[in-house]
Every structure is written in structure tokens, then in C-alpha cells.
PDB file of C-alpha atoms in Angstrom:
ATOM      1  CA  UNK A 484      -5.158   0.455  14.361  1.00  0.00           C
ATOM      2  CA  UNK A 485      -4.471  -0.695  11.150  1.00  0.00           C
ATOM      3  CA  UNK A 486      -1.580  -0.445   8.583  1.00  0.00           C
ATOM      4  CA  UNK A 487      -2.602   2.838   6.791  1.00  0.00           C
ATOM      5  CA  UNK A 488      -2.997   4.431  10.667  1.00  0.00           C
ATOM      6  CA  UNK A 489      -0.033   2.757  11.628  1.00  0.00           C
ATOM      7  CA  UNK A 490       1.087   4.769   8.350  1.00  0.00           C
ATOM      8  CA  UNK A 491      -0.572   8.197   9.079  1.00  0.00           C
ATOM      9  CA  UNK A 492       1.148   7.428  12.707  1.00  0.00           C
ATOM     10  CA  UNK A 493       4.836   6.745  11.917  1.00  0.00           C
ATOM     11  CA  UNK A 494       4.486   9.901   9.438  1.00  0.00           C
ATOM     12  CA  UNK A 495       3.835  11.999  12.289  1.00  0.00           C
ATOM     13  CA  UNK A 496       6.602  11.468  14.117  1.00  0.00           C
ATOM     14  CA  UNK A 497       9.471  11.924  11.425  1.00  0.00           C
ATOM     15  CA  UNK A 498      10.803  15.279  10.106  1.00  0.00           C
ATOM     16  CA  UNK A 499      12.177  13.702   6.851  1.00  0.00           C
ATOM     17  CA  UNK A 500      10.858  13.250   3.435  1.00  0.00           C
ATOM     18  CA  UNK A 501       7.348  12.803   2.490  1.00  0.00           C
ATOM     19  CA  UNK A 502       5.554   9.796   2.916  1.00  0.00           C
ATOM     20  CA  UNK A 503       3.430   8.454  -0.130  1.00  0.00           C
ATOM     21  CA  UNK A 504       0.638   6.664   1.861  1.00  0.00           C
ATOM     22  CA  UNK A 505      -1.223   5.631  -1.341  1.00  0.00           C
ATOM     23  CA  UNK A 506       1.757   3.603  -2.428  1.00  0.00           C
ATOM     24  CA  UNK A 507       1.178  -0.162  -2.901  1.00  0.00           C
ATOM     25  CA  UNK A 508       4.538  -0.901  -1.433  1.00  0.00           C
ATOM     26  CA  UNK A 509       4.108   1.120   1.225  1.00  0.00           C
ATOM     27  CA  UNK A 510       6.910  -0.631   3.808  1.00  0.00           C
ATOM     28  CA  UNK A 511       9.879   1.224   1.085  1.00  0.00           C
ATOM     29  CA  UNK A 512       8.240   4.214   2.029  1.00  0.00           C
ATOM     30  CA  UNK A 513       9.625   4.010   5.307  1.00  0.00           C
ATOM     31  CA  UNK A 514      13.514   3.184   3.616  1.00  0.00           C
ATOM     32  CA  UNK A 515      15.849   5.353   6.388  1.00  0.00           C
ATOM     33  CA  UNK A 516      12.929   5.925   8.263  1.00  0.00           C
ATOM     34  CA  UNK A 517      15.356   4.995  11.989  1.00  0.00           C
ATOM     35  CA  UNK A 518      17.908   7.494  10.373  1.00  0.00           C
ATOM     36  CA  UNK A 519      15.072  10.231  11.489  1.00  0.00           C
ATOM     37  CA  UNK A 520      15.814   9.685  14.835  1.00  0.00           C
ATOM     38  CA  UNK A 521      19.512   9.743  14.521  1.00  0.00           C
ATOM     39  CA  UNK A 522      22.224  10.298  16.785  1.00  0.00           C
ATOM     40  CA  UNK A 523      20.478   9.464  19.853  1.00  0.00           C
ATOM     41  CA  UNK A 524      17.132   7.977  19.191  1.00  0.00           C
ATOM     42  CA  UNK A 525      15.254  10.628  21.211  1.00  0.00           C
ATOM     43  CA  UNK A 526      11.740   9.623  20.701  1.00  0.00           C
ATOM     44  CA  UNK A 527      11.587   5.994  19.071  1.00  0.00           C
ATOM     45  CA  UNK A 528       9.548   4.844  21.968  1.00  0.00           C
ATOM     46  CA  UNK A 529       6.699   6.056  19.884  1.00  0.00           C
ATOM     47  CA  UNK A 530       7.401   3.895  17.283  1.00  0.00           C
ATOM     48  CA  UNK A 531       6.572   1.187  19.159  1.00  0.00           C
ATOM     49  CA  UNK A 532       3.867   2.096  21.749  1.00  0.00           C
ATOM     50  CA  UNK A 533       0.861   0.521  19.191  1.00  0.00           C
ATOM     51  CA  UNK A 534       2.601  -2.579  18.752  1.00  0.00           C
ATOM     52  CA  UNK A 535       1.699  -5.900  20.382  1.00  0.00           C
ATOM     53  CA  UNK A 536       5.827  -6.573  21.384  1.00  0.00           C
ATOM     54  CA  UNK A 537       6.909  -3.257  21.393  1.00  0.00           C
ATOM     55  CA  UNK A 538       8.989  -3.385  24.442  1.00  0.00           C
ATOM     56  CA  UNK A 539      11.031  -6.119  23.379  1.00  0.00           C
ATOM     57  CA  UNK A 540      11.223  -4.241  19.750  1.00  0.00           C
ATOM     58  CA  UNK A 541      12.258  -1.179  21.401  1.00  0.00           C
ATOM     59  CA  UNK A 542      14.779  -2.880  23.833  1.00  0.00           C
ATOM     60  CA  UNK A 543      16.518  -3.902  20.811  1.00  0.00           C
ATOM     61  CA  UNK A 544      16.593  -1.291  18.539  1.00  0.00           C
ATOM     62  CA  UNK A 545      17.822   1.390  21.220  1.00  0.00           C
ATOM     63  CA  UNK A 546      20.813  -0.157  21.144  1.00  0.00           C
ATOM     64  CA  UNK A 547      21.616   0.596  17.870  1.00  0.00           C
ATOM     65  CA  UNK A 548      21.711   4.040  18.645  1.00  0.00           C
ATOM     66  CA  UNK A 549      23.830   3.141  21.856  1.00  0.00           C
ATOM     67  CA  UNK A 550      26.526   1.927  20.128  1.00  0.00           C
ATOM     68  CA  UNK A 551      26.843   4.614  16.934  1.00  0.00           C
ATOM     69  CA  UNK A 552      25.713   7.985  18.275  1.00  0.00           C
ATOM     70  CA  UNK A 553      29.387   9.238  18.694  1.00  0.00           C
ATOM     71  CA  UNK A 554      29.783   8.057  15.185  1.00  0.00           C
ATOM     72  CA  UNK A 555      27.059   9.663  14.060  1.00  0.00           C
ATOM     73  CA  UNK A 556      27.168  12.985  16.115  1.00  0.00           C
ATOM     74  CA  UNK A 557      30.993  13.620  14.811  1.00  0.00           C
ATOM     75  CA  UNK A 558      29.585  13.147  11.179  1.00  0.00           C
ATOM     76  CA  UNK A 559      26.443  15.507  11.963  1.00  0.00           C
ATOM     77  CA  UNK A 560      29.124  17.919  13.561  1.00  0.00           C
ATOM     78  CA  UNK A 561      31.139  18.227   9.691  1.00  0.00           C
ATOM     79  CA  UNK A 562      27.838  18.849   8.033  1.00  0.00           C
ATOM     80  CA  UNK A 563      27.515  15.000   6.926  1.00  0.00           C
ATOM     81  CA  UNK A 564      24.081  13.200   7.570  1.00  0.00           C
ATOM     82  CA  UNK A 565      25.149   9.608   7.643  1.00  0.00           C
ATOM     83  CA  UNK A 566      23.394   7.305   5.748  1.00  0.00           C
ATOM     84  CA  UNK A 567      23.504   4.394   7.861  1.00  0.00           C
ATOM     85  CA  UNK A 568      24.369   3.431  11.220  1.00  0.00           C
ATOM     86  CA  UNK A 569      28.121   2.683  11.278  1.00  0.00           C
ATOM     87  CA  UNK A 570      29.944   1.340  14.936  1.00  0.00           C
ATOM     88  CA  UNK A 571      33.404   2.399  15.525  1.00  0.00           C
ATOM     89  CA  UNK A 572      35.727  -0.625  14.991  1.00  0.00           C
ATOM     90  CA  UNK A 573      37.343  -1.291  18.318  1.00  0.00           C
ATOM     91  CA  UNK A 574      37.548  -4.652  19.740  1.00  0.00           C
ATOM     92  CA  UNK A 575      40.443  -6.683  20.290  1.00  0.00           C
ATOM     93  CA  UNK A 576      41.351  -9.479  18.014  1.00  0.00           C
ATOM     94  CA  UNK A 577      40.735 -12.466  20.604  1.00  0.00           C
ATOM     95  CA  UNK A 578      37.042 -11.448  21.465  1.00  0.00           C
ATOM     96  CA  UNK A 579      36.137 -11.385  17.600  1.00  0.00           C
ATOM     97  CA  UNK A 580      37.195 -14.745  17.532  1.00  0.00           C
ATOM     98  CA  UNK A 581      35.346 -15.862  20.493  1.00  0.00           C
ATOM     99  CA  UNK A 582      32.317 -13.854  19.018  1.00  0.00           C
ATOM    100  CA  UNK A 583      32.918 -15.649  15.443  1.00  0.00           C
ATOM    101  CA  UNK A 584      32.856 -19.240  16.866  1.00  0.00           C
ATOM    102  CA  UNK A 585      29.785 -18.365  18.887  1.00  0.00           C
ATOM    103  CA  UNK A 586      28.592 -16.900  15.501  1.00  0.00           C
ATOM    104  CA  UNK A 587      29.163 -20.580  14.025  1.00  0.00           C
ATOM    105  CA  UNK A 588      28.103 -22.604  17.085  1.00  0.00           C
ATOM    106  CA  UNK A 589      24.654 -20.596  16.735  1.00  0.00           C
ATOM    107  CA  UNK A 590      23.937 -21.587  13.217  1.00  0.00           C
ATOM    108  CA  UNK A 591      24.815 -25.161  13.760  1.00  0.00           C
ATOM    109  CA  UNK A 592      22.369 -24.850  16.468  1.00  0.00           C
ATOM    110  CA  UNK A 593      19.857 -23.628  14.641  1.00  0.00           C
ATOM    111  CA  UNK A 594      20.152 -25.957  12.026  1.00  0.00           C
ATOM    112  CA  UNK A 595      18.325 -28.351  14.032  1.00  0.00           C
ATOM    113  CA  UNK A 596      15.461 -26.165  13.674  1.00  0.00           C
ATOM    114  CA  UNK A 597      15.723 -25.342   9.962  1.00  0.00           C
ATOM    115  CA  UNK A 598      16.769 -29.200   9.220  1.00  0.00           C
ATOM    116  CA  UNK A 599      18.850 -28.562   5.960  1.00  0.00           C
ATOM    117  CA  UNK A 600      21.439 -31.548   6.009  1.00  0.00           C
ATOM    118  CA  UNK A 601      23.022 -29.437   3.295  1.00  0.00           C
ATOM    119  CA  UNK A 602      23.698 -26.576   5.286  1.00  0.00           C
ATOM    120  CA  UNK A 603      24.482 -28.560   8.469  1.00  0.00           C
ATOM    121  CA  UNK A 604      27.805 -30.324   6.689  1.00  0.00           C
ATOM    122  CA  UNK A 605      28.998 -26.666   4.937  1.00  0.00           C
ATOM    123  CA  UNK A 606      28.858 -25.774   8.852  1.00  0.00           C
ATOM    124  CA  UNK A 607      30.625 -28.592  10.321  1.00  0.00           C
ATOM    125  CA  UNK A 608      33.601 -27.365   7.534  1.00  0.00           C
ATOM    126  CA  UNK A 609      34.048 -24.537   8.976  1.00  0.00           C
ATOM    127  CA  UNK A 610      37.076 -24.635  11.132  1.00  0.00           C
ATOM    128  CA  UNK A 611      38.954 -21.573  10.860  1.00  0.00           C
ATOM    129  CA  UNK A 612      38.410 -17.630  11.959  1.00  0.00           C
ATOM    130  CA  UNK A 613      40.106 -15.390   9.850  1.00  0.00           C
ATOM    131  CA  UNK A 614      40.569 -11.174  10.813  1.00  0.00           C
ATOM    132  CA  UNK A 615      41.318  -8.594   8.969  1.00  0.00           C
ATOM    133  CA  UNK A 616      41.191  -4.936   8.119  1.00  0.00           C
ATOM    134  CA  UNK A 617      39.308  -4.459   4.784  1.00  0.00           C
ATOM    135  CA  UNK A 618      36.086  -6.437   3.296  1.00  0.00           C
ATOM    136  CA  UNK A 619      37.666  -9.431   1.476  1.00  0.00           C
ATOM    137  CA  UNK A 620      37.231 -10.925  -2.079  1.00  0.00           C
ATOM    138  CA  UNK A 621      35.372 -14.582  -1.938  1.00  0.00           C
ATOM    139  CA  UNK A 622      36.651 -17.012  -3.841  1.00  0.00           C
ATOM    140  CA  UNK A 623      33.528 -19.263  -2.601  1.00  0.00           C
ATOM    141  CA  UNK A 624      30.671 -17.864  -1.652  1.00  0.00           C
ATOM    142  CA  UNK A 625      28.261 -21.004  -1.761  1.00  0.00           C
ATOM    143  CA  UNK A 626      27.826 -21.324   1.659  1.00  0.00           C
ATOM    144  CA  UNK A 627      27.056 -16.907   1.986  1.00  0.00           C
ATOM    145  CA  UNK A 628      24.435 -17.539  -0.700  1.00  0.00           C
ATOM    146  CA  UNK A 629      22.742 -20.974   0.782  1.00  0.00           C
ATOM    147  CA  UNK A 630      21.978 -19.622   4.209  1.00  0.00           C
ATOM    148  CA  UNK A 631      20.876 -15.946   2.830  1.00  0.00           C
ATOM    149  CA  UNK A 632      18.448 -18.580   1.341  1.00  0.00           C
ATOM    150  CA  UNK A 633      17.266 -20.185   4.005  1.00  0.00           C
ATOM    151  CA  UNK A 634      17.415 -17.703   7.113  1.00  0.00           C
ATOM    152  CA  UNK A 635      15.742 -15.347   4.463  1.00  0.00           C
ATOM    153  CA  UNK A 636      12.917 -18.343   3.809  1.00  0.00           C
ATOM    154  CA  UNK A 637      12.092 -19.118   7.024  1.00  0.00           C
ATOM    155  CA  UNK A 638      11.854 -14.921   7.949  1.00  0.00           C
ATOM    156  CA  UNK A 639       9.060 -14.464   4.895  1.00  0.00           C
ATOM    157  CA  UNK A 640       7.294 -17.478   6.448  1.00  0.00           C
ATOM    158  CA  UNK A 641       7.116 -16.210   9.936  1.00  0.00           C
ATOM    159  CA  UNK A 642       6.398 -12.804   9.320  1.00  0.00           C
ATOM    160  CA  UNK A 643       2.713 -11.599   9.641  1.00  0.00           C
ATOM    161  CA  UNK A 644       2.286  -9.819   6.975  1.00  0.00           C
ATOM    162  CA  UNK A 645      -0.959  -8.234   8.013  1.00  0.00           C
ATOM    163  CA  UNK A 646       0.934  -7.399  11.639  1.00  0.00           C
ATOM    164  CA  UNK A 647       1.834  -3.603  11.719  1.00  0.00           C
ATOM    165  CA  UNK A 648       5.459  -4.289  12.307  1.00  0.00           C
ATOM    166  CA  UNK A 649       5.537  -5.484   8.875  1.00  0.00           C
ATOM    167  CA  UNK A 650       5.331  -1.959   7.394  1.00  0.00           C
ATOM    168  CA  UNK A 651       9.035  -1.564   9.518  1.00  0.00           C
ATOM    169  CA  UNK A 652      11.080  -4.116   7.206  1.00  0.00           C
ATOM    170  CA  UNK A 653      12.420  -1.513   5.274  1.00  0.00           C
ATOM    171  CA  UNK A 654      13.246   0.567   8.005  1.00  0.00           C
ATOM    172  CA  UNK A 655      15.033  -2.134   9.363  1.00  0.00           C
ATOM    173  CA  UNK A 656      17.217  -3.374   6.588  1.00  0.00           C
ATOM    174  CA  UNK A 657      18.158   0.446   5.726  1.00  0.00           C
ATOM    175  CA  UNK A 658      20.164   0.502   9.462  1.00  0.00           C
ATOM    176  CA  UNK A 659      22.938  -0.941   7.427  1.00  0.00           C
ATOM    177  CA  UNK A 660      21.592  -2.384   4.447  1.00  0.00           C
ATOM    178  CA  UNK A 661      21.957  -5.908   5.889  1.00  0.00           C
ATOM    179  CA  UNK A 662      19.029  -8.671   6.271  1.00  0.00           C
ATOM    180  CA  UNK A 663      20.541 -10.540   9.431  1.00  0.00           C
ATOM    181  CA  UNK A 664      20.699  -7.602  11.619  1.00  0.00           C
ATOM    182  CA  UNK A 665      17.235  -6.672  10.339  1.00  0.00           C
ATOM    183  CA  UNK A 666      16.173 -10.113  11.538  1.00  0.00           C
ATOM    184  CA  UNK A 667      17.912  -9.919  14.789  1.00  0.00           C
ATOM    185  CA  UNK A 668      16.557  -6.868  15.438  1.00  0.00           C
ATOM    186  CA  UNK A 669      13.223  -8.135  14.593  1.00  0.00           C
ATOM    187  CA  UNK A 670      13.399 -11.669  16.275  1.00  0.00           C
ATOM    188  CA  UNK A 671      10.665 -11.127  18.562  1.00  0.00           C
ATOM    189  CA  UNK A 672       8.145 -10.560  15.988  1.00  0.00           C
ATOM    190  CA  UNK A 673       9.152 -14.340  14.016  1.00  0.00           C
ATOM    191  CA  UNK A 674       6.019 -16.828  14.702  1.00  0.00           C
ATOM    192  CA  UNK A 675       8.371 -19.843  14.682  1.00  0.00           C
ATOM    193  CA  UNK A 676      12.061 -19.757  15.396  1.00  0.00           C
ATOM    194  CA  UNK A 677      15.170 -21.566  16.777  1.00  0.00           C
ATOM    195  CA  UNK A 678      15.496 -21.417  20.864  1.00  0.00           C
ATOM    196  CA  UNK A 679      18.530 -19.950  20.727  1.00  0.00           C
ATOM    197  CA  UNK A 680      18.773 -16.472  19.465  1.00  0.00           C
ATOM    198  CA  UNK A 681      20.825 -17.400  16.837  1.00  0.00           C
ATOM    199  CA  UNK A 682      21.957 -13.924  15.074  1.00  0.00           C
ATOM    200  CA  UNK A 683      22.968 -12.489  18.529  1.00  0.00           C
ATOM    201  CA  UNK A 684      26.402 -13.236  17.658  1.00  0.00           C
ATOM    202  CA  UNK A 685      26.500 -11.915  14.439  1.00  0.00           C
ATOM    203  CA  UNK A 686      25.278  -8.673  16.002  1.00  0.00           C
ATOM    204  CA  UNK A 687      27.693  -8.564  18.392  1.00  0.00           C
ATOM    205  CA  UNK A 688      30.396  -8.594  15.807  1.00  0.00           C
ATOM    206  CA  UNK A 689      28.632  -5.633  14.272  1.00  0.00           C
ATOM    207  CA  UNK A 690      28.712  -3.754  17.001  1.00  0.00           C
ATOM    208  CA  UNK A 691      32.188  -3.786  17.480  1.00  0.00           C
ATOM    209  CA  UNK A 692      32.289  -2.191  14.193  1.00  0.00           C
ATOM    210  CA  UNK A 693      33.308  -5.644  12.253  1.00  0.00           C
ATOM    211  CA  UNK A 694      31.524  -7.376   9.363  1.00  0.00           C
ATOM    212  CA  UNK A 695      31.490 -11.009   8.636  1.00  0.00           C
ATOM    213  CA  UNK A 696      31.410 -13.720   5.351  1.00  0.00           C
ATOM    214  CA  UNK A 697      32.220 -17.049   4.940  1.00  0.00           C
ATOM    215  CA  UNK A 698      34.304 -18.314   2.182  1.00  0.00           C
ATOM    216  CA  UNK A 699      34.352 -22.076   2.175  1.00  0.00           C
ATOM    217  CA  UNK A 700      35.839 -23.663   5.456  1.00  0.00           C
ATOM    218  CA  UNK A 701      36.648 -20.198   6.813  1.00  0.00           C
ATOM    219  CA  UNK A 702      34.867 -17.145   8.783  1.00  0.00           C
ATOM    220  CA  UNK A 703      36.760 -14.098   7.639  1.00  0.00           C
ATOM    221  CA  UNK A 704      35.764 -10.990   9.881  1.00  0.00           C
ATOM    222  CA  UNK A 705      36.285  -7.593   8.620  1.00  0.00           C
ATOM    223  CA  UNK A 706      36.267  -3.948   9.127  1.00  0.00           C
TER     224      UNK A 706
END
């Protein structure tokens, strides 16, 4: 199969809007393309039944729907089709913390795989968790920018772009219009790649309905 029948294929299984197949950006076709499937994911198996690692795909991307279907059902129920998938926020203060210094062991850890003595020392700064209620204002948001850069370099560079999966990038930044959980979501597909599954943590924050940004020697979490 190739990426125009992996195209045709991935058509056939939405009831959304149209699909321009003769597009030559044909992976933002497929923008919202999980929302399709919303609340409960009934039928995303398919999605991933021609693809080399679709189990492991799968396996991660069903729990998206796991952990925002009662969101999503209560909006559906007042006539609102979500645009995203959203968590409820409900965790207790203490395991966001554990979950934020996991988040910050995990990129010092994989810093020995990406080798940036830059990033490495903005790390070893960071010694405080912050938590709070609503998304914050940065005063400095060097160290946000410098690893978009480089976990977003080393994703273009292990990313097949002839693999079918590739035509699901979109899709998978549109969950919630964020790159990391795109790339943890993805992480099976990634040629080379840290040992440790370094955005697991991050995920896990956004699970529990929580966001997260650095701003200089701090971690603020946020709902």
C-alpha cells in the first residue's frame, strides 16, 4: 500500500469533511482526523491494521480516548462537538509534582542522547515545581523555545517520510494542538531515540488534565 491508498483508506473510514487526495500537502488533510472517532474511539483499530507498528500505535492512542470520553460525551450531550481532546483536571497536587520531576529527570536523561551541553545546564537549573490553576505568563521562555528546537529536530530526522504513518502527523498534533504529545504518541515510529521514553511524563501530566512550561529555573504546571 502506498500513501495515496493509505489516503483512499483512512477516507473510508471517517464520516467528516472531504478529503482532497490531490493535495500536495496531503498529511493537513487529515487535521482532526482522531476527532472522527470521538468519544470512544470505536473503530480506530482500522487506522492502524496496514501499518508496520500498528499495535504499539494503537496501544497508545486508545488511551487518549480512555481518559477524555466523559469529557467529550457531556460536550456531545449540549450539542458541542469538541474540538480537541481535553482531560478533566483531577489529580492531587503531590503526584503533579512527582510527575513534573520525573518530567525533568527524563529530559536530562535524554540529553545524553541529543548531546546539547546547552540544554543539559538550562536543565540542571531547574530546581523548582510550581502549580497552579490558570496557564501562566513567561517572563523567560528560552529554555520552552530551545528544546521545541531540538526535540522538534531530532523528530523531522527520524521520521520516514515515505512511511505511511507520516500522512498521520497532522492528525496527531490536532489531539490538542501540541507537538510533544504528538511525539509521544508517535514514539514507536522514531528511527533513533533516547532509551528512556522520555515524554511519558509529560503525558502523564496531560492526562490528569494539567499543562506544563518552563520559565527559567522553574516547572510551572497548569490547568
Amino acid at each position: 500500500m502506498n500513501k495515496i491508498e493509505y489516503a483512499k483508506y483512512l477516507k473510508s473510514l471517517m464520516d467528516g469533511p472531504e478529503i482532497d487526495l490531490d493535495s500536495d500537502e496531503l498529511a493537513d488533510q487529515f487535521y482532526g482526523f482522531f476527532q472522527c472517532f470521538m468519544p470512544r474511539g470505536e473503530g480506530i483499530e482500522k487506522i492502524f491494521e496496514p501499518l508496520r507498528q500498528g499495535k504499539e500505535l494503537l496501544q497508545r492512542l486508545i488511551l487518549i480516548f480512555e481518559v477524555t470520553h466523559q469529557k467529550t460525551q457531556r460536550l456531545l450531550d449540549n450539542g458541542v462537538m469538541p474540538g480537541y481532546f481535553c482531560p478533566e483536571a483531577d489529580c492531587s497536587e503531590e503526584l503533579l509534582k512527582k510527575l513534573g520531576e520525573q518530567f525533568i529527570q527524563d529530559l536530562r536523561k535524554a540529553n545524553s542522547f541529543f548531546k546539547e551541553p546547552g540544554l543539559g545546564e538550562l536543565l540542571a537549573k531547574v530546581t523548582e515545581i510550581e502549580i497552579i490553576d490558570d496557564e501562566p505568563e513567561v517572563s523567560d521562555n528560552y529554555l520552552n523555545d530551545y528544546l521545541s528546537d531540538v526535540i522538534s529536530d531530532w523528530a523531522i530526522a527520524n521520521e520516514d517520510d515515505a512511511d505511511l504513518t507520516s500522512l498521520l502527523c497532522e492528525a496527531y498534533y490536532s489531539i490538542n494542538c501540541d507537538n510533544y504529545l504528538g511525539y509521544y504518541l508517535r514514539y514507536p515510529i522514531f528511527k533513533k531515540k533516547p532509551k528512556n521514553d522520555f515524554l511519558k511524563s509529560y503525558y502523564e501530566i496531560w492526562k490528569h488534565g494539567y499543562y506544563c512550561i518552563f520559565d527559567a529555573h522553574k516547572l510551572i504546571i497548569y490547568s
